[in-house]
mmCIF file of C-alpha atoms in Angstrom:
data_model
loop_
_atom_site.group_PDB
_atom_site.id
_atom_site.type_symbol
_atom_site.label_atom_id
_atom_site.label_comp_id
_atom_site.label_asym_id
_atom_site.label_seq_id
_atom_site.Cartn_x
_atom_site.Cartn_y
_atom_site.Cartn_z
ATOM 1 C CA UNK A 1 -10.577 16.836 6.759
ATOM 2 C CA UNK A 2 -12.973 13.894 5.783
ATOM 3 C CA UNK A 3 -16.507 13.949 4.435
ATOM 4 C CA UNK A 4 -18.986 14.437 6.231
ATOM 5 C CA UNK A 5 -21.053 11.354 7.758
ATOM 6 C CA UNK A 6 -23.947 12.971 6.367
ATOM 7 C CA UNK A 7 -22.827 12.754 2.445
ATOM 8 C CA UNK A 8 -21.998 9.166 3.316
ATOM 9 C CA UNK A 9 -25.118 8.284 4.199
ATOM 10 C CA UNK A 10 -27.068 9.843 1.411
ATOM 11 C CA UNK A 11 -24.338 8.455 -1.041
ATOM 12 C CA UNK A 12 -25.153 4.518 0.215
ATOM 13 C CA UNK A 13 -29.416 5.790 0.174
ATOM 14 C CA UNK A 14 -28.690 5.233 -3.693
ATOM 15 C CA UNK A 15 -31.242 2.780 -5.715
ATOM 16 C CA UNK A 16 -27.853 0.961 -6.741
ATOM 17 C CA UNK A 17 -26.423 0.529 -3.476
ATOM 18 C CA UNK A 18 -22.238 0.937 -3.765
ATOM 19 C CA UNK A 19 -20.522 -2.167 -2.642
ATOM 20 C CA UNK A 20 -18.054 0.111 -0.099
ATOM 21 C CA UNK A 21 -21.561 0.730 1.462
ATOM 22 C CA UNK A 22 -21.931 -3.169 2.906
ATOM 23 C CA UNK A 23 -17.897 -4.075 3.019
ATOM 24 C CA UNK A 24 -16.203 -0.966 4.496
ATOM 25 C CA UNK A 25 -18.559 0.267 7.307
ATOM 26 C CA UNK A 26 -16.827 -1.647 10.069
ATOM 27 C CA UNK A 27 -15.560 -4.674 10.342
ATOM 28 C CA UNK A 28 -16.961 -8.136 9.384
ATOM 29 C CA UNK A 29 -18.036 -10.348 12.623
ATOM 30 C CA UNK A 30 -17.740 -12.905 10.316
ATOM 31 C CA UNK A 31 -14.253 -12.637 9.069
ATOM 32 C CA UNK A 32 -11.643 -15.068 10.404
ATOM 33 C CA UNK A 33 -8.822 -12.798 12.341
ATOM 34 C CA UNK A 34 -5.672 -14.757 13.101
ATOM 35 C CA UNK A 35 -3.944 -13.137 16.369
ATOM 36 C CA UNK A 36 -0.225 -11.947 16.183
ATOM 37 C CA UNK A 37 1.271 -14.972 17.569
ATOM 38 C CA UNK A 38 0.051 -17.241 14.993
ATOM 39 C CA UNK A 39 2.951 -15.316 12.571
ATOM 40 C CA UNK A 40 6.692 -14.490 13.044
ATOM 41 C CA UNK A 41 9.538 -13.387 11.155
ATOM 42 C CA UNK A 42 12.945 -14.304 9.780
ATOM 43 C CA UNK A 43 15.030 -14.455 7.280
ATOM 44 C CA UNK A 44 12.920 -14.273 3.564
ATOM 45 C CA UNK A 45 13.510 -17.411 1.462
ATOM 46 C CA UNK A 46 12.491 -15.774 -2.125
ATOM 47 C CA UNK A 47 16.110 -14.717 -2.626
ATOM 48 C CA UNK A 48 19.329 -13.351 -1.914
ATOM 49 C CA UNK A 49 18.751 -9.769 -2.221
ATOM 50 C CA UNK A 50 15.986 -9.910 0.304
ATOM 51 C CA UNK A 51 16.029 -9.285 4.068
ATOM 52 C CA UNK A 52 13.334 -10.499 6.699
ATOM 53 C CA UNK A 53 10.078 -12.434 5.833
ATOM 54 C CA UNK A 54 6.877 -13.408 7.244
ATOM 55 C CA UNK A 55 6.043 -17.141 7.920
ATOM 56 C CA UNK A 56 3.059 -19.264 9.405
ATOM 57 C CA UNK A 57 4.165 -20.161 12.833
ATOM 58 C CA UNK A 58 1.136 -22.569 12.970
ATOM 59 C CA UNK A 59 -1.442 -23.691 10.031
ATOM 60 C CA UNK A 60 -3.936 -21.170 8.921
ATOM 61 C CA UNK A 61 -6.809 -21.264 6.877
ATOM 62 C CA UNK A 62 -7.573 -19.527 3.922
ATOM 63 C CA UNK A 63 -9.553 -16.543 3.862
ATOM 64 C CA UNK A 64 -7.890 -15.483 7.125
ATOM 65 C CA UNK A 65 -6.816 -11.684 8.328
ATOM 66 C CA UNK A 66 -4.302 -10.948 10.191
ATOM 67 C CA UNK A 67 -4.547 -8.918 14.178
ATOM 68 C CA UNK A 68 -7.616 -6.649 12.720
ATOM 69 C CA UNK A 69 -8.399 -5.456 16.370
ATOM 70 C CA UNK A 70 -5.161 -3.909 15.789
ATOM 71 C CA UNK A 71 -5.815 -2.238 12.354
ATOM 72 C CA UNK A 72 -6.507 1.267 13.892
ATOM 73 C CA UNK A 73 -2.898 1.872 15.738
ATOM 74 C CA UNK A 74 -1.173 2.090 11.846
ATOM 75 C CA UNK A 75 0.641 4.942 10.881
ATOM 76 C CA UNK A 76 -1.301 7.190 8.582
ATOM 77 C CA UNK A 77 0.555 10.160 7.130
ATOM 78 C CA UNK A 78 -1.750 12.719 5.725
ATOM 79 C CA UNK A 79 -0.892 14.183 2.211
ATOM 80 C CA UNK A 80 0.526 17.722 3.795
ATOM 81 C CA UNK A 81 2.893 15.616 5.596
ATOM 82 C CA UNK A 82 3.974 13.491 3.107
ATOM 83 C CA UNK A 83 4.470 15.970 0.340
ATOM 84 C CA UNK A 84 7.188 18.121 2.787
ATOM 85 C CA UNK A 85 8.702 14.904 3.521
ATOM 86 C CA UNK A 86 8.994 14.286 -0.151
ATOM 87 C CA UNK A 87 9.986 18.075 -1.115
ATOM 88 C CA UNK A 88 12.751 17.838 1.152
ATOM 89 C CA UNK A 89 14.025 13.734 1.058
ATOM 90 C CA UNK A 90 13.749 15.215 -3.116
ATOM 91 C CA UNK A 91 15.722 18.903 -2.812
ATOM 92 C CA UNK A 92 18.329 17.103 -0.163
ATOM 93 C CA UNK A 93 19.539 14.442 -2.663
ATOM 94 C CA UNK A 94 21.859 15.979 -4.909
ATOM 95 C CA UNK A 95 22.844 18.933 -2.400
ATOM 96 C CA UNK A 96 25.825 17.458 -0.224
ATOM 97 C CA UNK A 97 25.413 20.456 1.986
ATOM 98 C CA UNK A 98 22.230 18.740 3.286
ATOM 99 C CA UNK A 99 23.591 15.485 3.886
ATOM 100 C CA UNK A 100 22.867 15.672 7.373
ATOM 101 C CA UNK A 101 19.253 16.208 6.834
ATOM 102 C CA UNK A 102 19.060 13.573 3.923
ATOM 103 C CA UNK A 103 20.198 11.633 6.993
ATOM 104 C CA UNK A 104 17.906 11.922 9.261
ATOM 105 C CA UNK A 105 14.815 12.040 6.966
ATOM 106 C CA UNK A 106 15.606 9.180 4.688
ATOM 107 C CA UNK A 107 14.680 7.073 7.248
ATOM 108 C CA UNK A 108 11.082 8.416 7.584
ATOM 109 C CA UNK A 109 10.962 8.197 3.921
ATOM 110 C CA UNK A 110 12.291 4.724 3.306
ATOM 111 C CA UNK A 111 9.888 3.557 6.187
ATOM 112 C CA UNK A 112 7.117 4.577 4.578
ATOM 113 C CA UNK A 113 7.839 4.331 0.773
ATOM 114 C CA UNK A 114 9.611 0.800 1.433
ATOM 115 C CA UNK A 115 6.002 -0.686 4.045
ATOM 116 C CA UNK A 116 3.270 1.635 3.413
ATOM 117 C CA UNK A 117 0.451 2.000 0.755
ATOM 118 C CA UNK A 118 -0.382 4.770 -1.309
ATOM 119 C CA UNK A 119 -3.639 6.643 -1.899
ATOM 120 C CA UNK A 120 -4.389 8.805 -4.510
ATOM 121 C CA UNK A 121 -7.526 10.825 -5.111
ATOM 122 C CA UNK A 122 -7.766 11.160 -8.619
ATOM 123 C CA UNK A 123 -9.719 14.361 -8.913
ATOM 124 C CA UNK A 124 -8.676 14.795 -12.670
ATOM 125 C CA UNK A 125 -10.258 11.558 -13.916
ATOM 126 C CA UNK A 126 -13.354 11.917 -11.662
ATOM 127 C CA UNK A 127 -15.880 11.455 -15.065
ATOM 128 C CA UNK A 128 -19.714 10.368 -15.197
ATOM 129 C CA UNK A 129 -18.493 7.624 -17.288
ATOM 130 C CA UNK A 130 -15.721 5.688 -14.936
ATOM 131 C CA UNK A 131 -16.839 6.524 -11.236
ATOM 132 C CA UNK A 132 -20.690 7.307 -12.140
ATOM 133 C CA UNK A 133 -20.427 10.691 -10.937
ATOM 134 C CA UNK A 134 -20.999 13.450 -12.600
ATOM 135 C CA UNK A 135 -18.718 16.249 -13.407
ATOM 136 C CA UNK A 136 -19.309 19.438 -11.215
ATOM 137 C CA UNK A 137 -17.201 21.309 -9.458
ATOM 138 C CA UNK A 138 -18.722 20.913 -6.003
ATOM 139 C CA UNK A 139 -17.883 17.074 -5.789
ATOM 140 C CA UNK A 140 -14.497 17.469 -7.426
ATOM 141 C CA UNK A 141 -13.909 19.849 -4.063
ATOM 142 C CA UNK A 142 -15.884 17.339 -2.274
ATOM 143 C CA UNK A 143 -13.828 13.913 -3.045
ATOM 144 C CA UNK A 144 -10.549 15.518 -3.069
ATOM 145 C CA UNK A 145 -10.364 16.427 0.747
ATOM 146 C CA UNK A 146 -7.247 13.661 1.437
ATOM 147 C CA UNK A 147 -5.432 16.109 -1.093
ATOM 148 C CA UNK A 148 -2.780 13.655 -3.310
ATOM 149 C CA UNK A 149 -1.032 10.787 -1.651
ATOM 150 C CA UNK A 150 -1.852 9.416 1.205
ATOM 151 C CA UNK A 151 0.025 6.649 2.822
ATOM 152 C CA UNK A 152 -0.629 4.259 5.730
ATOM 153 C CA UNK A 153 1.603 2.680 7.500
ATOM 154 C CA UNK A 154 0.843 -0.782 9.530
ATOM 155 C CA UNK A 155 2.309 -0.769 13.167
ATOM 156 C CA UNK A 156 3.122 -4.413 13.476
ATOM 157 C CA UNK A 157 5.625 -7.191 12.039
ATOM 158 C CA UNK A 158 2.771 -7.781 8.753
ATOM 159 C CA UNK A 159 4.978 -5.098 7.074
ATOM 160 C CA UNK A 160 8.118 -7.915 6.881
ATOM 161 C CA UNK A 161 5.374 -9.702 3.579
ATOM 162 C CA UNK A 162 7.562 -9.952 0.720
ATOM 163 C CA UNK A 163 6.635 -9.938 -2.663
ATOM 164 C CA UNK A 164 5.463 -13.587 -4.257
ATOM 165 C CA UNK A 165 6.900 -13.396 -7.556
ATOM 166 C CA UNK A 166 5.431 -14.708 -10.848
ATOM 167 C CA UNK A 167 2.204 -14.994 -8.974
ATOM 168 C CA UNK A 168 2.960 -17.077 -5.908
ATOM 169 C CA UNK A 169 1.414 -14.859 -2.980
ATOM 170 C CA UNK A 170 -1.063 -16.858 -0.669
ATOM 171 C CA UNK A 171 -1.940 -13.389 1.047
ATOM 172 C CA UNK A 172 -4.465 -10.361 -0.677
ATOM 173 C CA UNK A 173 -7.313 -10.126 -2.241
ATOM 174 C CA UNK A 174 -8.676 -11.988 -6.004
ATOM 175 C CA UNK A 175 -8.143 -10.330 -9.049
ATOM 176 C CA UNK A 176 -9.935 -10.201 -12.540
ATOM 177 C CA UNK A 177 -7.051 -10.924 -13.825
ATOM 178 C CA UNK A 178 -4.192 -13.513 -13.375
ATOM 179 C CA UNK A 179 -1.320 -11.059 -14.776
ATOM 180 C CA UNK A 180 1.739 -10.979 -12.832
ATOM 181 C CA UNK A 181 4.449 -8.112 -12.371
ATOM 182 C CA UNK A 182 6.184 -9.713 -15.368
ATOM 183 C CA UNK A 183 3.305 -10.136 -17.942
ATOM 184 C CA UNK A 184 1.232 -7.180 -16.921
ATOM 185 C CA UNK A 185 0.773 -4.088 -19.451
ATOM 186 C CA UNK A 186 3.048 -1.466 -18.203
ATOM 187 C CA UNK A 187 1.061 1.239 -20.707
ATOM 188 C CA UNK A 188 -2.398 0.600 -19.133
ATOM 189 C CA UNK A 189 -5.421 2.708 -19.170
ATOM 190 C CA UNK A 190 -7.211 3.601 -16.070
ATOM 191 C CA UNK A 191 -9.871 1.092 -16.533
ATOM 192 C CA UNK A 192 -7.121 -1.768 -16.784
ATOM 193 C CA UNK A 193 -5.644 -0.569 -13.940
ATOM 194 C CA UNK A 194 -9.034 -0.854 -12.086
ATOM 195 C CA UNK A 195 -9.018 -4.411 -12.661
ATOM 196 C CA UNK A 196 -5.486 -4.901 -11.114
ATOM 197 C CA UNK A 197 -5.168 -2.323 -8.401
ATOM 198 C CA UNK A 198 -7.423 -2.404 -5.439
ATOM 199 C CA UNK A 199 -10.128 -0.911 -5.569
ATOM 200 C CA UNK A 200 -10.440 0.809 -2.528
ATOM 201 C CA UNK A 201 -7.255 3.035 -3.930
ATOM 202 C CA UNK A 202 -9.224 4.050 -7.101
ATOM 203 C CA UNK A 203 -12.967 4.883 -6.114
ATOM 204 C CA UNK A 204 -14.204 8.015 -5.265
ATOM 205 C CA UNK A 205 -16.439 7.984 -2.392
ATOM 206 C CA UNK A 206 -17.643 9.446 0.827
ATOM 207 C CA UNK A 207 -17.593 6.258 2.430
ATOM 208 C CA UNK A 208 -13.899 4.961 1.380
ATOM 209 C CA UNK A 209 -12.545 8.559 2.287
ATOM 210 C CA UNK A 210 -13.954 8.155 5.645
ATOM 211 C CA UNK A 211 -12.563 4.603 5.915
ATOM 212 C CA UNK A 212 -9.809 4.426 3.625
ATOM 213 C CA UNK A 213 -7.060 3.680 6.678
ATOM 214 C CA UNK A 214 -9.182 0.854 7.353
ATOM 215 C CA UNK A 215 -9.274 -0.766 4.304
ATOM 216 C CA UNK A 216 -5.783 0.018 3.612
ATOM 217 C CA UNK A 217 -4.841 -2.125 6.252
ATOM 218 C CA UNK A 218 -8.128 -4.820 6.993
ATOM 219 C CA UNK A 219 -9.032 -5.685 2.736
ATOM 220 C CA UNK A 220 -6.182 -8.863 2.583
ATOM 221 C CA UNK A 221 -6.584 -12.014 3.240
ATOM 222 C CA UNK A 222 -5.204 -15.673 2.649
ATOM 223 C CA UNK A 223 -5.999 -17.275 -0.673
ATOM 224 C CA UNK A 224 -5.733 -20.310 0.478
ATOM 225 C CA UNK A 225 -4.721 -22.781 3.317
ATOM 226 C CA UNK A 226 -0.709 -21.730 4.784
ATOM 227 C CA UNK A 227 0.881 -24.351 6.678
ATOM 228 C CA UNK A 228 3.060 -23.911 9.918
ATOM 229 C CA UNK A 229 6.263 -22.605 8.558
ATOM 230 C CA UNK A 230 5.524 -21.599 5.226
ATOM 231 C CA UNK A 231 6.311 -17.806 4.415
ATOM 232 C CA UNK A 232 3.614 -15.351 3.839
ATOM 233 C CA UNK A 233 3.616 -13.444 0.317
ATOM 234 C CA UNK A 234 2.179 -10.591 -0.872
ATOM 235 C CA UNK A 235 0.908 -8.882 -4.130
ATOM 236 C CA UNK A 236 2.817 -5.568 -4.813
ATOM 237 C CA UNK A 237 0.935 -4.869 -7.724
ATOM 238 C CA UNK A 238 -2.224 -3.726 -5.353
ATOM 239 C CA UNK A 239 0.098 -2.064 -3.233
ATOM 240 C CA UNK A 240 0.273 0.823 -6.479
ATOM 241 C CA UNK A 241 -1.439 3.208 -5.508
ATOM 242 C CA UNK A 242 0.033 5.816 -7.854
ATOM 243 C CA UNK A 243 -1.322 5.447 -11.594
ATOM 244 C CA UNK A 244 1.576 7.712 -12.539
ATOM 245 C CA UNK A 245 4.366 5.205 -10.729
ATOM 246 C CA UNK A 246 2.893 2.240 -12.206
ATOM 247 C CA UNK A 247 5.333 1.912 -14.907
ATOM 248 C CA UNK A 248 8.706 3.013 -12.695
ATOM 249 C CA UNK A 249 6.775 0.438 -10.080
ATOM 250 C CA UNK A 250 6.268 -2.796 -12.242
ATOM 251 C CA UNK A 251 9.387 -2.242 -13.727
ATOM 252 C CA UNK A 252 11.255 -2.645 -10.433
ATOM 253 C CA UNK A 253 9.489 -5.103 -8.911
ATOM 254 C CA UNK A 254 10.462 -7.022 -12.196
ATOM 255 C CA UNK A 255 14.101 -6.352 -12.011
ATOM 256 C CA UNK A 256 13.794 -7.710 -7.876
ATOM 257 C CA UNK A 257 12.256 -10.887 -9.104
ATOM 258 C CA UNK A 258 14.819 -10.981 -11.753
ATOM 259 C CA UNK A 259 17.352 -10.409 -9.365
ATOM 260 C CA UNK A 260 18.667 -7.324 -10.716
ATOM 261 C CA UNK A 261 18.624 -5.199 -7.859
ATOM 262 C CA UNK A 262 17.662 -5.228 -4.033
ATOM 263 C CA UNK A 263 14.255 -3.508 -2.291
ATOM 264 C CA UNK A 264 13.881 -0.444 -1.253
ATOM 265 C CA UNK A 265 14.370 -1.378 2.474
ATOM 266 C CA UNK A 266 17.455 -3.728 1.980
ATOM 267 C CA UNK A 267 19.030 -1.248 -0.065
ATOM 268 C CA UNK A 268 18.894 1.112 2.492
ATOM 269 C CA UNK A 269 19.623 -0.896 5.366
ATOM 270 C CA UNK A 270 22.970 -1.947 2.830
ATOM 271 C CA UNK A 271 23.736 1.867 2.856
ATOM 272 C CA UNK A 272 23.336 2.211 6.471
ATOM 273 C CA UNK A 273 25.806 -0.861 7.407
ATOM 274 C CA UNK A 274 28.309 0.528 5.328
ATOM 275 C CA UNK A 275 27.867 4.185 6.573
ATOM 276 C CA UNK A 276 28.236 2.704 9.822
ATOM 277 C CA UNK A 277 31.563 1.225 8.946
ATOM 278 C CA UNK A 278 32.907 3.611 7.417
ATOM 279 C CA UNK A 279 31.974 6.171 10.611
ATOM 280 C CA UNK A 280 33.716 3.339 13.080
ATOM 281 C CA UNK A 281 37.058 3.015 10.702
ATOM 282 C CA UNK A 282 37.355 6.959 10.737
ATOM 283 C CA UNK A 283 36.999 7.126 14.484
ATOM 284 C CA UNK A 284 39.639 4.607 14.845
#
């Protein structure tokens, strides 16, 4: 259940009008959106361990979106949904019994843990002081409707953006800061992670709730001009949603730029190959 429109609109009658008041409600006329077939995919080129990429398949501009008429057919799996399919991907794991449903739901998991972002409502930290609210117990209720973690999925080949290491994406959104996954804090306070997470994950608001899947999927854009071929990079430090994973997070991106150890979706897509093999060699 989402707020009301009616809260939304007294929350953006405020003296100090909220920013998510002028950039969320609908979608920018004025924004540059670069169709589909201006982008394609194949192989990645920042390293061994990782699998398909996203590249330029003409010039574009900077401050560019990708296919936002398409924004609204993402996959958005409501916290409910996702906490089953984490209680059982979790209970399955060390049970060999349930192999066979470890099967078929790792998938759904990987999909969405390995391309989607996460949204937490942090009712806990909900203080006068950081979201200029203050603390009663009718708009902790209130701003806690999308329950824990939220995650949205998008529908088209944008998911194949690979992380730009050591700062090198040409695709999100400008930062306050120019730390990287291997210089950032990985002990930070909710205010530093403000700064370095999107914002739209963070804020508590009527008017994000209501359009959170849209700027989930709408708020990147290219830093700066991308010629024809070049591949497309991301920031995974924005894609955090979880203040409690940002430690386990950072730390892995770190050890995939290091070349430590593969992503989430190459690693399973390994396991899958060899499951496969080892299925066709014992039906031999």
């Amino acid at each position: 259940q989402f707020p009301h429109k009616n809260f939304e609109t007294v929350y953006c009658r405020r003296e100090d009008r909220p920013w998510e008041c002028n950039d969320l409600m609908g979608i920018n006329p004025e924004w540059s959106s670069i169709p589909m077939s201006h982008i394609e995919t194949r192989k990645s080129t920042v390293g061994d361990f990782a699998g398909r990429g996203l590249f330029a398949a003409t010039d574009i501009s900077a401050d560019s979106r990708f296919d936002m008429g398409n924004s609204v057919k993402d996959f958005q799996i409501s916290p409910s949904s996702w906490s089953i399919v984490e209680s059982i991907f979790s209970q399955t794991k060390s049970d060999e019994q349930y192999d066979h449903v470890r099967d078929e739901i790792s998938s759904v998991h990987t999909f969405a843990d390995g391309y989607g972002f996460y949204a937490v409502k942090l009712v806990e930290c909900m203080t006068e002081h950081y979201f200029g609210l203050p603390q009663d117990p009718f708009l902790k209720q209130l701003h806690s409707t999308l329950g824990t973690k939220h995650v949205t999925v998008n529908s088209g080949i944008t998911n194949f953006c690979n992380h730009g290491c050591n700062g090198t994406y040409n695709f999100g959104h400008k930062k306050e800061t120019e730390d990287t996954e291997m210089t950032v804090d990985l002990n930070l306070s909710l205010e530093d992670l403000d700064e370095i997470l999107n914002d739209d994950y963070l804020v508590f608001s009527p008017v994000t709730e209501r359009h959170l899947r849209q700027s989930l999927t709408i708020g990147d854009y290219s830093l700066h001009n991308i010629r024809q071929g070049e591949e497309i990079l991301c920031d995974y430090l924005s894609f955090v949603g979880d203040p409690e994973a940002w430690e386990e997070e950072v730390t892995s991106l770190r050890r995939q730029c290091s070349g430590e150890i593969m992503g989430d979706i190459a690693q399973y897509e390994l396991e899958c190959d060899d499951h496969e093999l080892v299925y066709s060699d014992n039906s031999m």
